[in-house]
PDB file of C-alpha atoms in Angstrom:
ATOM      1  CA  MET A   1     -13.519   5.533  -9.541  1.00  0.00           C
ATOM      2  CA  GLN A   2     -10.250   3.559  -9.940  1.00  0.00           C
ATOM      3  CA  ASN A   3      -8.679   1.350  -7.279  1.00  0.00           C
ATOM      4  CA  LEU A   4      -5.389  -0.483  -8.090  1.00  0.00           C
ATOM      5  CA  HIS A   5      -4.821  -1.896  -4.667  1.00  0.00           C
ATOM      6  CA  THR A   6      -7.206  -4.853  -4.393  1.00  0.00           C
ATOM      7  CA  HIS A   7      -6.799  -8.331  -2.738  1.00  0.00           C
ATOM      8  CA  THR A   8      -8.823 -11.487  -3.216  1.00  0.00           C
ATOM      9  CA  THR A   9      -8.814 -15.109  -1.938  1.00  0.00           C
ATOM     10  CA  TYR A  10      -5.402 -15.658  -3.608  1.00  0.00           C
ATOM     11  CA  CYS A  11      -4.025 -14.111  -0.366  1.00  0.00           C
ATOM     12  CA  ASP A  12      -5.971 -12.430   2.451  1.00  0.00           C
ATOM     13  CA  GLY A  13      -8.896 -11.024   0.585  1.00  0.00           C
ATOM     14  CA  THR A  14     -12.528 -12.298   1.213  1.00  0.00           C
ATOM     15  CA  LEU A  15     -13.786 -12.626  -2.448  1.00  0.00           C
ATOM     16  CA  SER A  16     -12.635 -14.114  -5.723  1.00  0.00           C
ATOM     17  CA  VAL A  17     -11.207 -12.018  -8.477  1.00  0.00           C
ATOM     18  CA  GLU A  18     -14.480 -12.118 -10.519  1.00  0.00           C
ATOM     19  CA  GLU A  19     -16.574 -11.337  -7.395  1.00  0.00           C
ATOM     20  CA  MET A  20     -14.501  -8.113  -6.817  1.00  0.00           C
ATOM     21  CA  ILE A  21     -14.870  -7.176 -10.453  1.00  0.00           C
ATOM     22  CA  LYS A  22     -18.602  -7.505 -10.191  1.00  0.00           C
ATOM     23  CA  ALA A  23     -18.636  -5.471  -7.026  1.00  0.00           C
ATOM     24  CA  ALA A  24     -16.611  -2.710  -8.752  1.00  0.00           C
ATOM     25  CA  ILE A  25     -19.175  -2.617 -11.567  1.00  0.00           C
ATOM     26  CA  GLU A  26     -22.029  -2.393  -9.081  1.00  0.00           C
ATOM     27  CA  LYS A  27     -20.373   0.506  -7.388  1.00  0.00           C
ATOM     28  CA  GLY A  28     -19.922   2.364 -10.672  1.00  0.00           C
ATOM     29  CA  GLY A  29     -16.162   1.704 -10.911  1.00  0.00           C
ATOM     30  CA  LYS A  30     -14.566   2.496 -14.320  1.00  0.00           C
ATOM     31  CA  SER A  31     -11.587   0.230 -13.635  1.00  0.00           C
ATOM     32  CA  ILE A  32     -10.073  -2.040 -11.085  1.00  0.00           C
ATOM     33  CA  GLY A  33      -6.500  -3.296 -10.597  1.00  0.00           C
ATOM     34  CA  PHE A  34      -5.418  -6.428  -8.666  1.00  0.00           C
ATOM     35  CA  SER A  35      -2.353  -6.462  -6.491  1.00  0.00           C
ATOM     36  CA  GLU A  36      -2.027  -9.670  -4.445  1.00  0.00           C
ATOM     37  CA  HIS A  37       0.667  -9.874  -1.844  1.00  0.00           C
ATOM     38  CA  SER A  38       3.844 -11.368  -3.438  1.00  0.00           C
ATOM     39  CA  TYR A  39       5.261 -14.456  -1.849  1.00  0.00           C
ATOM     40  CA  VAL A  40       7.244 -13.875   1.308  1.00  0.00           C
ATOM     41  CA  PRO A  41       8.854 -17.084   2.614  1.00  0.00           C
ATOM     42  CA  PHE A  42       8.522 -16.237   6.283  1.00  0.00           C
ATOM     43  CA  ASP A  43       4.904 -14.904   6.016  1.00  0.00           C
ATOM     44  CA  GLU A  44       2.841 -17.414   4.015  1.00  0.00           C
ATOM     45  CA  GLU A  45      -0.307 -16.715   5.903  1.00  0.00           C
ATOM     46  CA  TYR A  46      -0.863 -13.445   4.200  1.00  0.00           C
ATOM     47  CA  SER A  47       1.057 -13.751   0.878  1.00  0.00           C
ATOM     48  CA  MET A  48       0.245 -15.498  -2.279  1.00  0.00           C
ATOM     49  CA  LEU A  49       1.821 -18.918  -2.658  1.00  0.00           C
ATOM     50  CA  LEU A  50       4.321 -19.405  -5.406  1.00  0.00           C
ATOM     51  CA  GLU A  51       2.371 -22.096  -7.138  1.00  0.00           C
ATOM     52  CA  ASP A  52      -0.647 -19.798  -7.183  1.00  0.00           C
ATOM     53  CA  THR A  53       1.121 -16.905  -8.872  1.00  0.00           C
ATOM     54  CA  PRO A  54       0.725 -18.197 -12.468  1.00  0.00           C
ATOM     55  CA  LEU A  55      -2.902 -19.117 -11.867  1.00  0.00           C
ATOM     56  CA  TYR A  56      -3.502 -15.544 -10.589  1.00  0.00           C
ATOM     57  CA  ILE A  57      -1.842 -13.977 -13.679  1.00  0.00           C
ATOM     58  CA  SER A  58      -3.803 -16.227 -16.020  1.00  0.00           C
ATOM     59  CA  GLU A  59      -7.120 -15.567 -14.304  1.00  0.00           C
ATOM     60  CA  ILE A  60      -6.692 -11.786 -14.400  1.00  0.00           C
ATOM     61  CA  ASN A  61      -5.766 -11.871 -18.092  1.00  0.00           C
ATOM     62  CA  ASN A  62      -8.781 -13.990 -18.849  1.00  0.00           C
ATOM     63  CA  LEU A  63     -11.213 -11.804 -16.953  1.00  0.00           C
ATOM     64  CA  LYS A  64      -9.605  -8.724 -18.548  1.00  0.00           C
ATOM     65  CA  GLU A  65     -10.926  -9.972 -21.830  1.00  0.00           C
ATOM     66  CA  LYS A  66     -14.313 -11.134 -20.508  1.00  0.00           C
ATOM     67  CA  TYR A  67     -15.165  -7.766 -19.009  1.00  0.00           C
ATOM     68  CA  LYS A  68     -13.625  -5.611 -21.800  1.00  0.00           C
ATOM     69  CA  GLY A  69     -15.991  -2.801 -22.611  1.00  0.00           C
ATOM     70  CA  THR A  70     -17.659  -3.000 -19.197  1.00  0.00           C
ATOM     71  CA  ILE A  71     -14.809  -2.234 -16.855  1.00  0.00           C
ATOM     72  CA  ASP A  72     -11.014  -2.071 -17.264  1.00  0.00           C
ATOM     73  CA  VAL A  73      -9.201  -4.775 -15.348  1.00  0.00           C
ATOM     74  CA  TYR A  74      -5.458  -4.447 -14.695  1.00  0.00           C
ATOM     75  CA  LEU A  75      -2.959  -6.979 -13.538  1.00  0.00           C
ATOM     76  CA  GLY A  76      -0.568  -5.771 -10.781  1.00  0.00           C
ATOM     77  CA  MET A  77       0.987  -7.079  -7.690  1.00  0.00           C
ATOM     78  CA  GLU A  78       1.973  -5.678  -4.245  1.00  0.00           C
ATOM     79  CA  ILE A  79       5.646  -6.728  -4.137  1.00  0.00           C
ATOM     80  CA  ASP A  80       6.987  -6.961  -0.650  1.00  0.00           C
ATOM     81  CA  TYR A  81      10.565  -5.737   0.079  1.00  0.00           C
ATOM     82  CA  PHE A  82      11.477  -9.227   1.149  1.00  0.00           C
ATOM     83  CA  THR A  83      10.253 -10.961  -1.943  1.00  0.00           C
ATOM     84  CA  ASP A  84      13.061 -12.540  -3.947  1.00  0.00           C
ATOM     85  CA  GLU A  85      11.513 -12.935  -7.426  1.00  0.00           C
ATOM     86  CA  ILE A  86       9.252 -10.568  -9.279  1.00  0.00           C
ATOM     87  CA  PRO A  87       6.885 -12.289 -11.791  1.00  0.00           C
ATOM     88  CA  ASP A  88       6.816 -11.355 -15.471  1.00  0.00           C
ATOM     89  CA  GLY A  89       3.822  -9.901 -17.124  1.00  0.00           C
ATOM     90  CA  LEU A  90       2.729  -7.403 -14.488  1.00  0.00           C
ATOM     91  CA  GLU A  91       1.238  -4.125 -15.701  1.00  0.00           C
ATOM     92  CA  TYR A  92       2.157  -2.284 -12.455  1.00  0.00           C
ATOM     93  CA  ILE A  93       3.813  -2.908  -9.148  1.00  0.00           C
ATOM     94  CA  ILE A  94       2.978  -1.498  -5.707  1.00  0.00           C
ATOM     95  CA  GLY A  95       6.160  -1.574  -3.594  1.00  0.00           C
ATOM     96  CA  ALA A  96       5.528  -2.159   0.066  1.00  0.00           C
ATOM     97  CA  VAL A  97       7.285  -2.836   3.383  1.00  0.00           C
ATOM     98  CA  HIS A  98       5.493  -5.011   5.973  1.00  0.00           C
ATOM     99  CA  HIS A  99       8.546  -6.210   8.041  1.00  0.00           C
ATOM    100  CA  VAL A 100      11.896  -5.006   9.322  1.00  0.00           C
ATOM    101  CA  ARG A 101      14.844  -7.137   9.917  1.00  0.00           C
ATOM    102  CA  LYS A 102      16.631  -6.839  13.286  1.00  0.00           C
ATOM    103  CA  ASN A 103      19.452  -9.000  14.513  1.00  0.00           C
ATOM    104  CA  GLY A 104      18.511 -11.604  11.885  1.00  0.00           C
ATOM    105  CA  LYS A 105      14.870 -11.651  12.915  1.00  0.00           C
ATOM    106  CA  ASN A 106      11.994 -10.704  10.641  1.00  0.00           C
ATOM    107  CA  ILE A 107       9.615  -8.479  12.527  1.00  0.00           C
ATOM    108  CA  THR A 108       6.247  -7.483  11.194  1.00  0.00           C
ATOM    109  CA  VAL A 109       5.021  -3.852  11.606  1.00  0.00           C
ATOM    110  CA  ASP A 110       1.619  -4.781  10.026  1.00  0.00           C
ATOM    111  CA  GLY A 111      -0.096  -6.180  13.095  1.00  0.00           C
ATOM    112  CA  TRP A 112      -2.279  -5.109  16.031  1.00  0.00           C
ATOM    113  CA  ALA A 113      -1.106  -2.780  18.667  1.00  0.00           C
ATOM    114  CA  GLU A 114      -0.305  -5.400  21.267  1.00  0.00           C
ATOM    115  CA  HIS A 115       1.898  -7.350  18.840  1.00  0.00           C
ATOM    116  CA  LEU A 116       3.687  -4.189  17.789  1.00  0.00           C
ATOM    117  CA  ILE A 117       4.369  -3.244  21.436  1.00  0.00           C
ATOM    118  CA  ASN A 118       5.694  -6.791  22.178  1.00  0.00           C
ATOM    119  CA  MET A 119       7.953  -6.718  19.221  1.00  0.00           C
ATOM    120  CA  ASN A 120       9.247  -3.273  19.991  1.00  0.00           C
ATOM    121  CA  ASN A 121       9.885  -4.291  23.629  1.00  0.00           C
ATOM    122  CA  LYS A 122      11.694  -7.473  22.548  1.00  0.00           C
ATOM    123  CA  HIS A 123      13.834  -6.217  19.636  1.00  0.00           C
ATOM    124  CA  PHE A 124      14.132  -2.363  20.156  1.00  0.00           C
ATOM    125  CA  GLY A 125      14.261  -2.004  23.961  1.00  0.00           C
ATOM    126  CA  GLY A 126      10.804  -0.297  23.947  1.00  0.00           C
ATOM    127  CA  ASP A 127      12.097   2.557  21.801  1.00  0.00           C
ATOM    128  CA  PHE A 128       9.455   3.057  19.210  1.00  0.00           C
ATOM    129  CA  TYR A 129      11.594   5.720  17.414  1.00  0.00           C
ATOM    130  CA  ALA A 130      14.310   3.135  16.882  1.00  0.00           C
ATOM    131  CA  MET A 131      11.699   0.835  15.373  1.00  0.00           C
ATOM    132  CA  ALA A 132      10.428   3.663  13.106  1.00  0.00           C
ATOM    133  CA  GLU A 133      14.014   4.394  12.008  1.00  0.00           C
ATOM    134  CA  SER A 134      14.567   0.702  11.114  1.00  0.00           C
ATOM    135  CA  TYR A 135      11.220   0.763   9.214  1.00  0.00           C
ATOM    136  CA  TYR A 136      12.031   3.839   7.155  1.00  0.00           C
ATOM    137  CA  GLU A 137      15.501   2.697   6.399  1.00  0.00           C
ATOM    138  CA  THR A 138      13.877  -0.237   4.707  1.00  0.00           C
ATOM    139  CA  VAL A 139      11.271   1.839   3.011  1.00  0.00           C
ATOM    140  CA  ALA A 140      14.004   4.096   1.585  1.00  0.00           C
ATOM    141  CA  ASP A 141      15.158   1.217  -0.579  1.00  0.00           C
ATOM    142  CA  VAL A 142      11.743  -0.265  -1.427  1.00  0.00           C
ATOM    143  CA  VAL A 143      11.592   1.138  -4.995  1.00  0.00           C
ATOM    144  CA  GLU A 144      15.021  -0.053  -5.955  1.00  0.00           C
ATOM    145  CA  LYS A 145      14.241  -3.500  -4.445  1.00  0.00           C
ATOM    146  CA  THR A 146      10.798  -4.004  -5.986  1.00  0.00           C
ATOM    147  CA  ASN A 147      10.883  -1.916  -9.202  1.00  0.00           C
ATOM    148  CA  ALA A 148       7.718  -0.204  -7.848  1.00  0.00           C
ATOM    149  CA  ASP A 149       5.525   2.076 -10.005  1.00  0.00           C
ATOM    150  CA  ILE A 150       3.579   3.090  -6.768  1.00  0.00           C
ATOM    151  CA  VAL A 151       4.789   3.454  -3.226  1.00  0.00           C
ATOM    152  CA  GLY A 152       2.333   1.557  -1.067  1.00  0.00           C
ATOM    153  CA  HIS A 153       1.240   2.642   2.452  1.00  0.00           C
ATOM    154  CA  PHE A 154       4.354   4.716   3.104  1.00  0.00           C
ATOM    155  CA  ASP A 155       3.876   5.205   6.886  1.00  0.00           C
ATOM    156  CA  LEU A 156       2.513   1.790   7.739  1.00  0.00           C
ATOM    157  CA  ILE A 157       4.489   1.889  10.962  1.00  0.00           C
ATOM    158  CA  THR A 158       1.681   4.219  12.269  1.00  0.00           C
ATOM    159  CA  LYS A 159      -0.995   1.662  11.679  1.00  0.00           C
ATOM    160  CA  ASN A 160      -1.959   1.554  15.383  1.00  0.00           C
ATOM    161  CA  ASN A 161      -0.823   5.045  16.322  1.00  0.00           C
ATOM    162  CA  ASP A 162      -4.092   7.016  16.191  1.00  0.00           C
ATOM    163  CA  ASN A 163      -3.788  10.076  18.425  1.00  0.00           C
ATOM    164  CA  ASN A 164      -0.081   9.306  18.883  1.00  0.00           C
ATOM    165  CA  SER A 165      -1.110   6.445  21.261  1.00  0.00           C
ATOM    166  CA  LEU A 166       2.317   4.553  20.734  1.00  0.00           C
ATOM    167  CA  PHE A 167       4.625   7.415  19.882  1.00  0.00           C
ATOM    168  CA  ASP A 168       4.679  11.056  18.842  1.00  0.00           C
ATOM    169  CA  GLU A 169       4.600  11.518  15.139  1.00  0.00           C
ATOM    170  CA  SER A 170       5.805  15.061  15.493  1.00  0.00           C
ATOM    171  CA  HIS A 171       8.944  13.915  17.354  1.00  0.00           C
ATOM    172  CA  PRO A 172      12.149  14.970  15.454  1.00  0.00           C
ATOM    173  CA  ARG A 173      13.477  11.402  15.313  1.00  0.00           C
ATOM    174  CA  TYR A 174      10.312  10.158  13.576  1.00  0.00           C
ATOM    175  CA  ILE A 175      10.092  13.168  11.219  1.00  0.00           C
ATOM    176  CA  ASP A 176      13.761  12.879  10.301  1.00  0.00           C
ATOM    177  CA  ALA A 177      13.386   9.170   9.565  1.00  0.00           C
ATOM    178  CA  ALA A 178      10.161   9.568   7.469  1.00  0.00           C
ATOM    179  CA  LEU A 179      11.296  12.561   5.507  1.00  0.00           C
ATOM    180  CA  GLY A 180      14.762  11.053   4.806  1.00  0.00           C
ATOM    181  CA  ALA A 181      13.046   7.967   3.382  1.00  0.00           C
ATOM    182  CA  MET A 182      10.679  10.044   1.372  1.00  0.00           C
ATOM    183  CA  GLU A 183      13.462  12.015  -0.269  1.00  0.00           C
ATOM    184  CA  GLN A 184      15.320   8.792  -1.083  1.00  0.00           C
ATOM    185  CA  VAL A 185      12.192   7.167  -2.529  1.00  0.00           C
ATOM    186  CA  LEU A 186      11.473  10.214  -4.730  1.00  0.00           C
ATOM    187  CA  ASN A 187      14.740   9.792  -6.419  1.00  0.00           C
ATOM    188  CA  ASN A 188      13.345   6.694  -8.051  1.00  0.00           C
ATOM    189  CA  CYS A 189       9.520   6.925  -7.901  1.00  0.00           C
ATOM    190  CA  LYS A 190       7.325  10.020  -7.610  1.00  0.00           C
ATOM    191  CA  LEU A 191       3.896   8.224  -7.164  1.00  0.00           C
ATOM    192  CA  PHE A 192       2.602   7.431  -3.660  1.00  0.00           C
ATOM    193  CA  GLU A 193      -0.763   5.904  -2.940  1.00  0.00           C
ATOM    194  CA  VAL A 194      -3.249   7.613  -0.638  1.00  0.00           C
ATOM    195  CA  ASN A 195      -4.424   4.452   1.115  1.00  0.00           C
ATOM    196  CA  THR A 196      -7.807   4.332   3.079  1.00  0.00           C
ATOM    197  CA  GLY A 197      -7.505   0.704   4.011  1.00  0.00           C
ATOM    198  CA  ALA A 198      -6.955   1.226   7.783  1.00  0.00           C
ATOM    199  CA  MET A 199      -9.776   3.857   7.687  1.00  0.00           C
ATOM    200  CA  PHE A 200     -12.186   1.158   6.581  1.00  0.00           C
ATOM    201  CA  ARG A 201     -10.834  -1.837   8.540  1.00  0.00           C
ATOM    202  CA  ARG A 202     -10.094  -0.172  11.868  1.00  0.00           C
ATOM    203  CA  GLY A 203     -11.802   3.240  11.730  1.00  0.00           C
ATOM    204  CA  ALA A 204      -8.378   5.037  11.686  1.00  0.00           C
ATOM    205  CA  ASN A 205      -8.658   8.734  11.607  1.00  0.00           C
ATOM    206  CA  LYS A 206      -6.132   9.313   8.794  1.00  0.00           C
ATOM    207  CA  PRO A 207      -4.975   7.658   5.600  1.00  0.00           C
ATOM    208  CA  TYR A 208      -1.463   6.618   4.647  1.00  0.00           C
ATOM    209  CA  PRO A 209       0.425   8.869   4.310  1.00  0.00           C
ATOM    210  CA  SER A 210      -0.708  11.177   7.109  1.00  0.00           C
ATOM    211  CA  THR A 211      -1.745  14.775   6.258  1.00  0.00           C
ATOM    212  CA  PHE A 212       1.679  16.068   7.444  1.00  0.00           C
ATOM    213  CA  LEU A 213       3.495  13.719   5.149  1.00  0.00           C
ATOM    214  CA  LEU A 214       1.168  14.411   2.239  1.00  0.00           C
ATOM    215  CA  LYS A 215       2.020  18.101   2.559  1.00  0.00           C
ATOM    216  CA  GLU A 216       5.712  17.345   2.719  1.00  0.00           C
ATOM    217  CA  LEU A 217       5.314  14.996  -0.374  1.00  0.00           C
ATOM    218  CA  GLN A 218       3.527  17.828  -2.305  1.00  0.00           C
ATOM    219  CA  LYS A 219       6.350  20.284  -1.463  1.00  0.00           C
ATOM    220  CA  ARG A 220       8.905  17.812  -2.831  1.00  0.00           C
ATOM    221  CA  GLY A 221       7.162  17.251  -6.187  1.00  0.00           C
ATOM    222  CA  GLY A 222       5.580  13.856  -5.289  1.00  0.00           C
ATOM    223  CA  GLU A 223       2.358  12.652  -7.030  1.00  0.00           C
ATOM    224  CA  ILE A 224      -0.495  10.658  -5.638  1.00  0.00           C
ATOM    225  CA  ILE A 225      -3.102   7.982  -6.593  1.00  0.00           C
ATOM    226  CA  LEU A 226      -6.140   7.034  -4.507  1.00  0.00           C
ATOM    227  CA  SER A 227      -6.270   3.417  -3.155  1.00  0.00           C
ATOM    228  CA  SER A 228      -8.547   1.580  -0.784  1.00  0.00           C
ATOM    229  CA  ASP A 229      -6.262  -1.341  -0.147  1.00  0.00           C
ATOM    230  CA  SER A 230      -9.474  -3.334  -0.557  1.00  0.00           C
ATOM    231  CA  HIS A 231      -9.931  -6.919   0.896  1.00  0.00           C
ATOM    232  CA  THR A 232     -13.782  -6.750   0.656  1.00  0.00           C
ATOM    233  CA  ALA A 233     -16.459  -5.515  -1.744  1.00  0.00           C
ATOM    234  CA  GLU A 234     -17.594  -2.852   0.743  1.00  0.00           C
ATOM    235  CA  SER A 235     -14.195  -1.172   0.961  1.00  0.00           C
ATOM    236  CA  LEU A 236     -13.813  -0.546  -2.781  1.00  0.00           C
ATOM    237  CA  TYR A 237     -13.359   3.194  -3.417  1.00  0.00           C
ATOM    238  CA  PHE A 238     -13.766   3.808   0.313  1.00  0.00           C
ATOM    239  CA  LYS A 239     -13.786   7.599   1.203  1.00  0.00           C
ATOM    240  CA  PHE A 240     -12.409   8.623  -2.076  1.00  0.00           C
ATOM    241  CA  ASP A 241     -14.540  11.794  -2.171  1.00  0.00           C
ATOM    242  CA  GLU A 242     -13.150  12.774   1.227  1.00  0.00           C
ATOM    243  CA  MET A 243      -9.709  12.017   0.157  1.00  0.00           C
ATOM    244  CA  ARG A 244      -9.938  14.289  -2.873  1.00  0.00           C
ATOM    245  CA  GLU A 245     -10.858  17.117  -0.561  1.00  0.00           C
ATOM    246  CA  LEU A 246      -8.028  16.244   1.807  1.00  0.00           C
ATOM    247  CA  VAL A 247      -5.327  16.156  -0.892  1.00  0.00           C
ATOM    248  CA  LYS A 248      -6.559  19.346  -2.353  1.00  0.00           C
ATOM    249  CA  SER A 249      -6.072  20.965   1.055  1.00  0.00           C
ATOM    250  CA  CYS A 250      -2.593  19.573   0.908  1.00  0.00           C
ATOM    251  CA  GLY A 251      -1.793  21.506  -2.191  1.00  0.00           C
ATOM    252  CA  PHE A 252      -2.185  18.734  -4.851  1.00  0.00           C
ATOM    253  CA  LYS A 253      -3.809  19.862  -8.152  1.00  0.00           C
ATOM    254  CA  TYR A 254      -4.386  16.376  -9.647  1.00  0.00           C
ATOM    255  CA  ILE A 255      -4.422  12.707  -8.886  1.00  0.00           C
ATOM    256  CA  LYS A 256      -2.948   9.994 -11.084  1.00  0.00           C
ATOM    257  CA  ARG A 257      -5.010   7.357 -12.924  1.00  0.00           C
ATOM    258  CA  PHE A 258      -3.687   4.223 -14.627  1.00  0.00           C
ATOM    259  CA  THR A 259      -4.645   3.672 -18.208  1.00  0.00           C
ATOM    260  CA  GLY A 260      -2.883   0.318 -18.846  1.00  0.00           C
ATOM    261  CA  ASP A 261      -0.086   2.037 -20.722  1.00  0.00           C
ATOM    262  CA  ASP A 262       0.752   4.880 -18.407  1.00  0.00           C
ATOM    263  CA  PHE A 263      -0.463   7.131 -15.583  1.00  0.00           C
ATOM    264  CA  THR A 264      -2.463  10.258 -16.590  1.00  0.00           C
ATOM    265  CA  ASP A 265      -3.583  13.299 -14.675  1.00  0.00           C
ATOM    266  CA  ASP A 266      -7.105  13.748 -13.319  1.00  0.00           C
ATOM    267  CA  LEU A 267      -7.524  17.272 -12.200  1.00  0.00           C
ATOM    268  CA  LEU A 268      -9.114  17.774  -8.707  1.00  0.00           C
TER     269      LEU A 268
END
């Protein structure tokens, strides 16, 4: 019962930090980590403002002491690939890609299907595999760019692709792009989150990464940690029991848990 990927009203979450802590306690959580979206100059609607960052860090540290002995509270941040400065004092970093850059334009891949189709038509000539290749080229460098301890929603490009409605995830171009990025990321970071955020918010039929990619990650020596990418109290620890069974079926023997100093193994 640990979730390190949690958002609050500092960016696009619905509750304050303390409200999320109380919700985690009510759900029987043993620990909770906060990971607000780092500042992205061209995406202020969803990212935390620069002037709010020290307030966020201070509040987390104060609440860490207030709830000591009741629940462990950890200070993290979801650092976007296009963030220029990484704040000091973080206990962990989730590295994430939400945009690609094409012909000098910043294009979000974290939107609804209609938006993704429009951006693909406008910038990639309707070729979703070209868009996926651009996305995974960016993901391949995310750990070096962000100093990530955890790789966030690795295959976010599939956000609106349930049942291959936009493109075929078994297509060789897509597989080559995804596995090439995975191998490069693994040179710098072994730990990927299994993220149920889209399953909660949109009723998606799979987590990030997909079952296929989880099996490939396991073959390559990757490790996993469960995450609900939570923006609401209801989504905390969402489908974690189901995910434990899924990752076991993919060959994983343990999941990682953060202790504040390191990541330890929890046997499945």
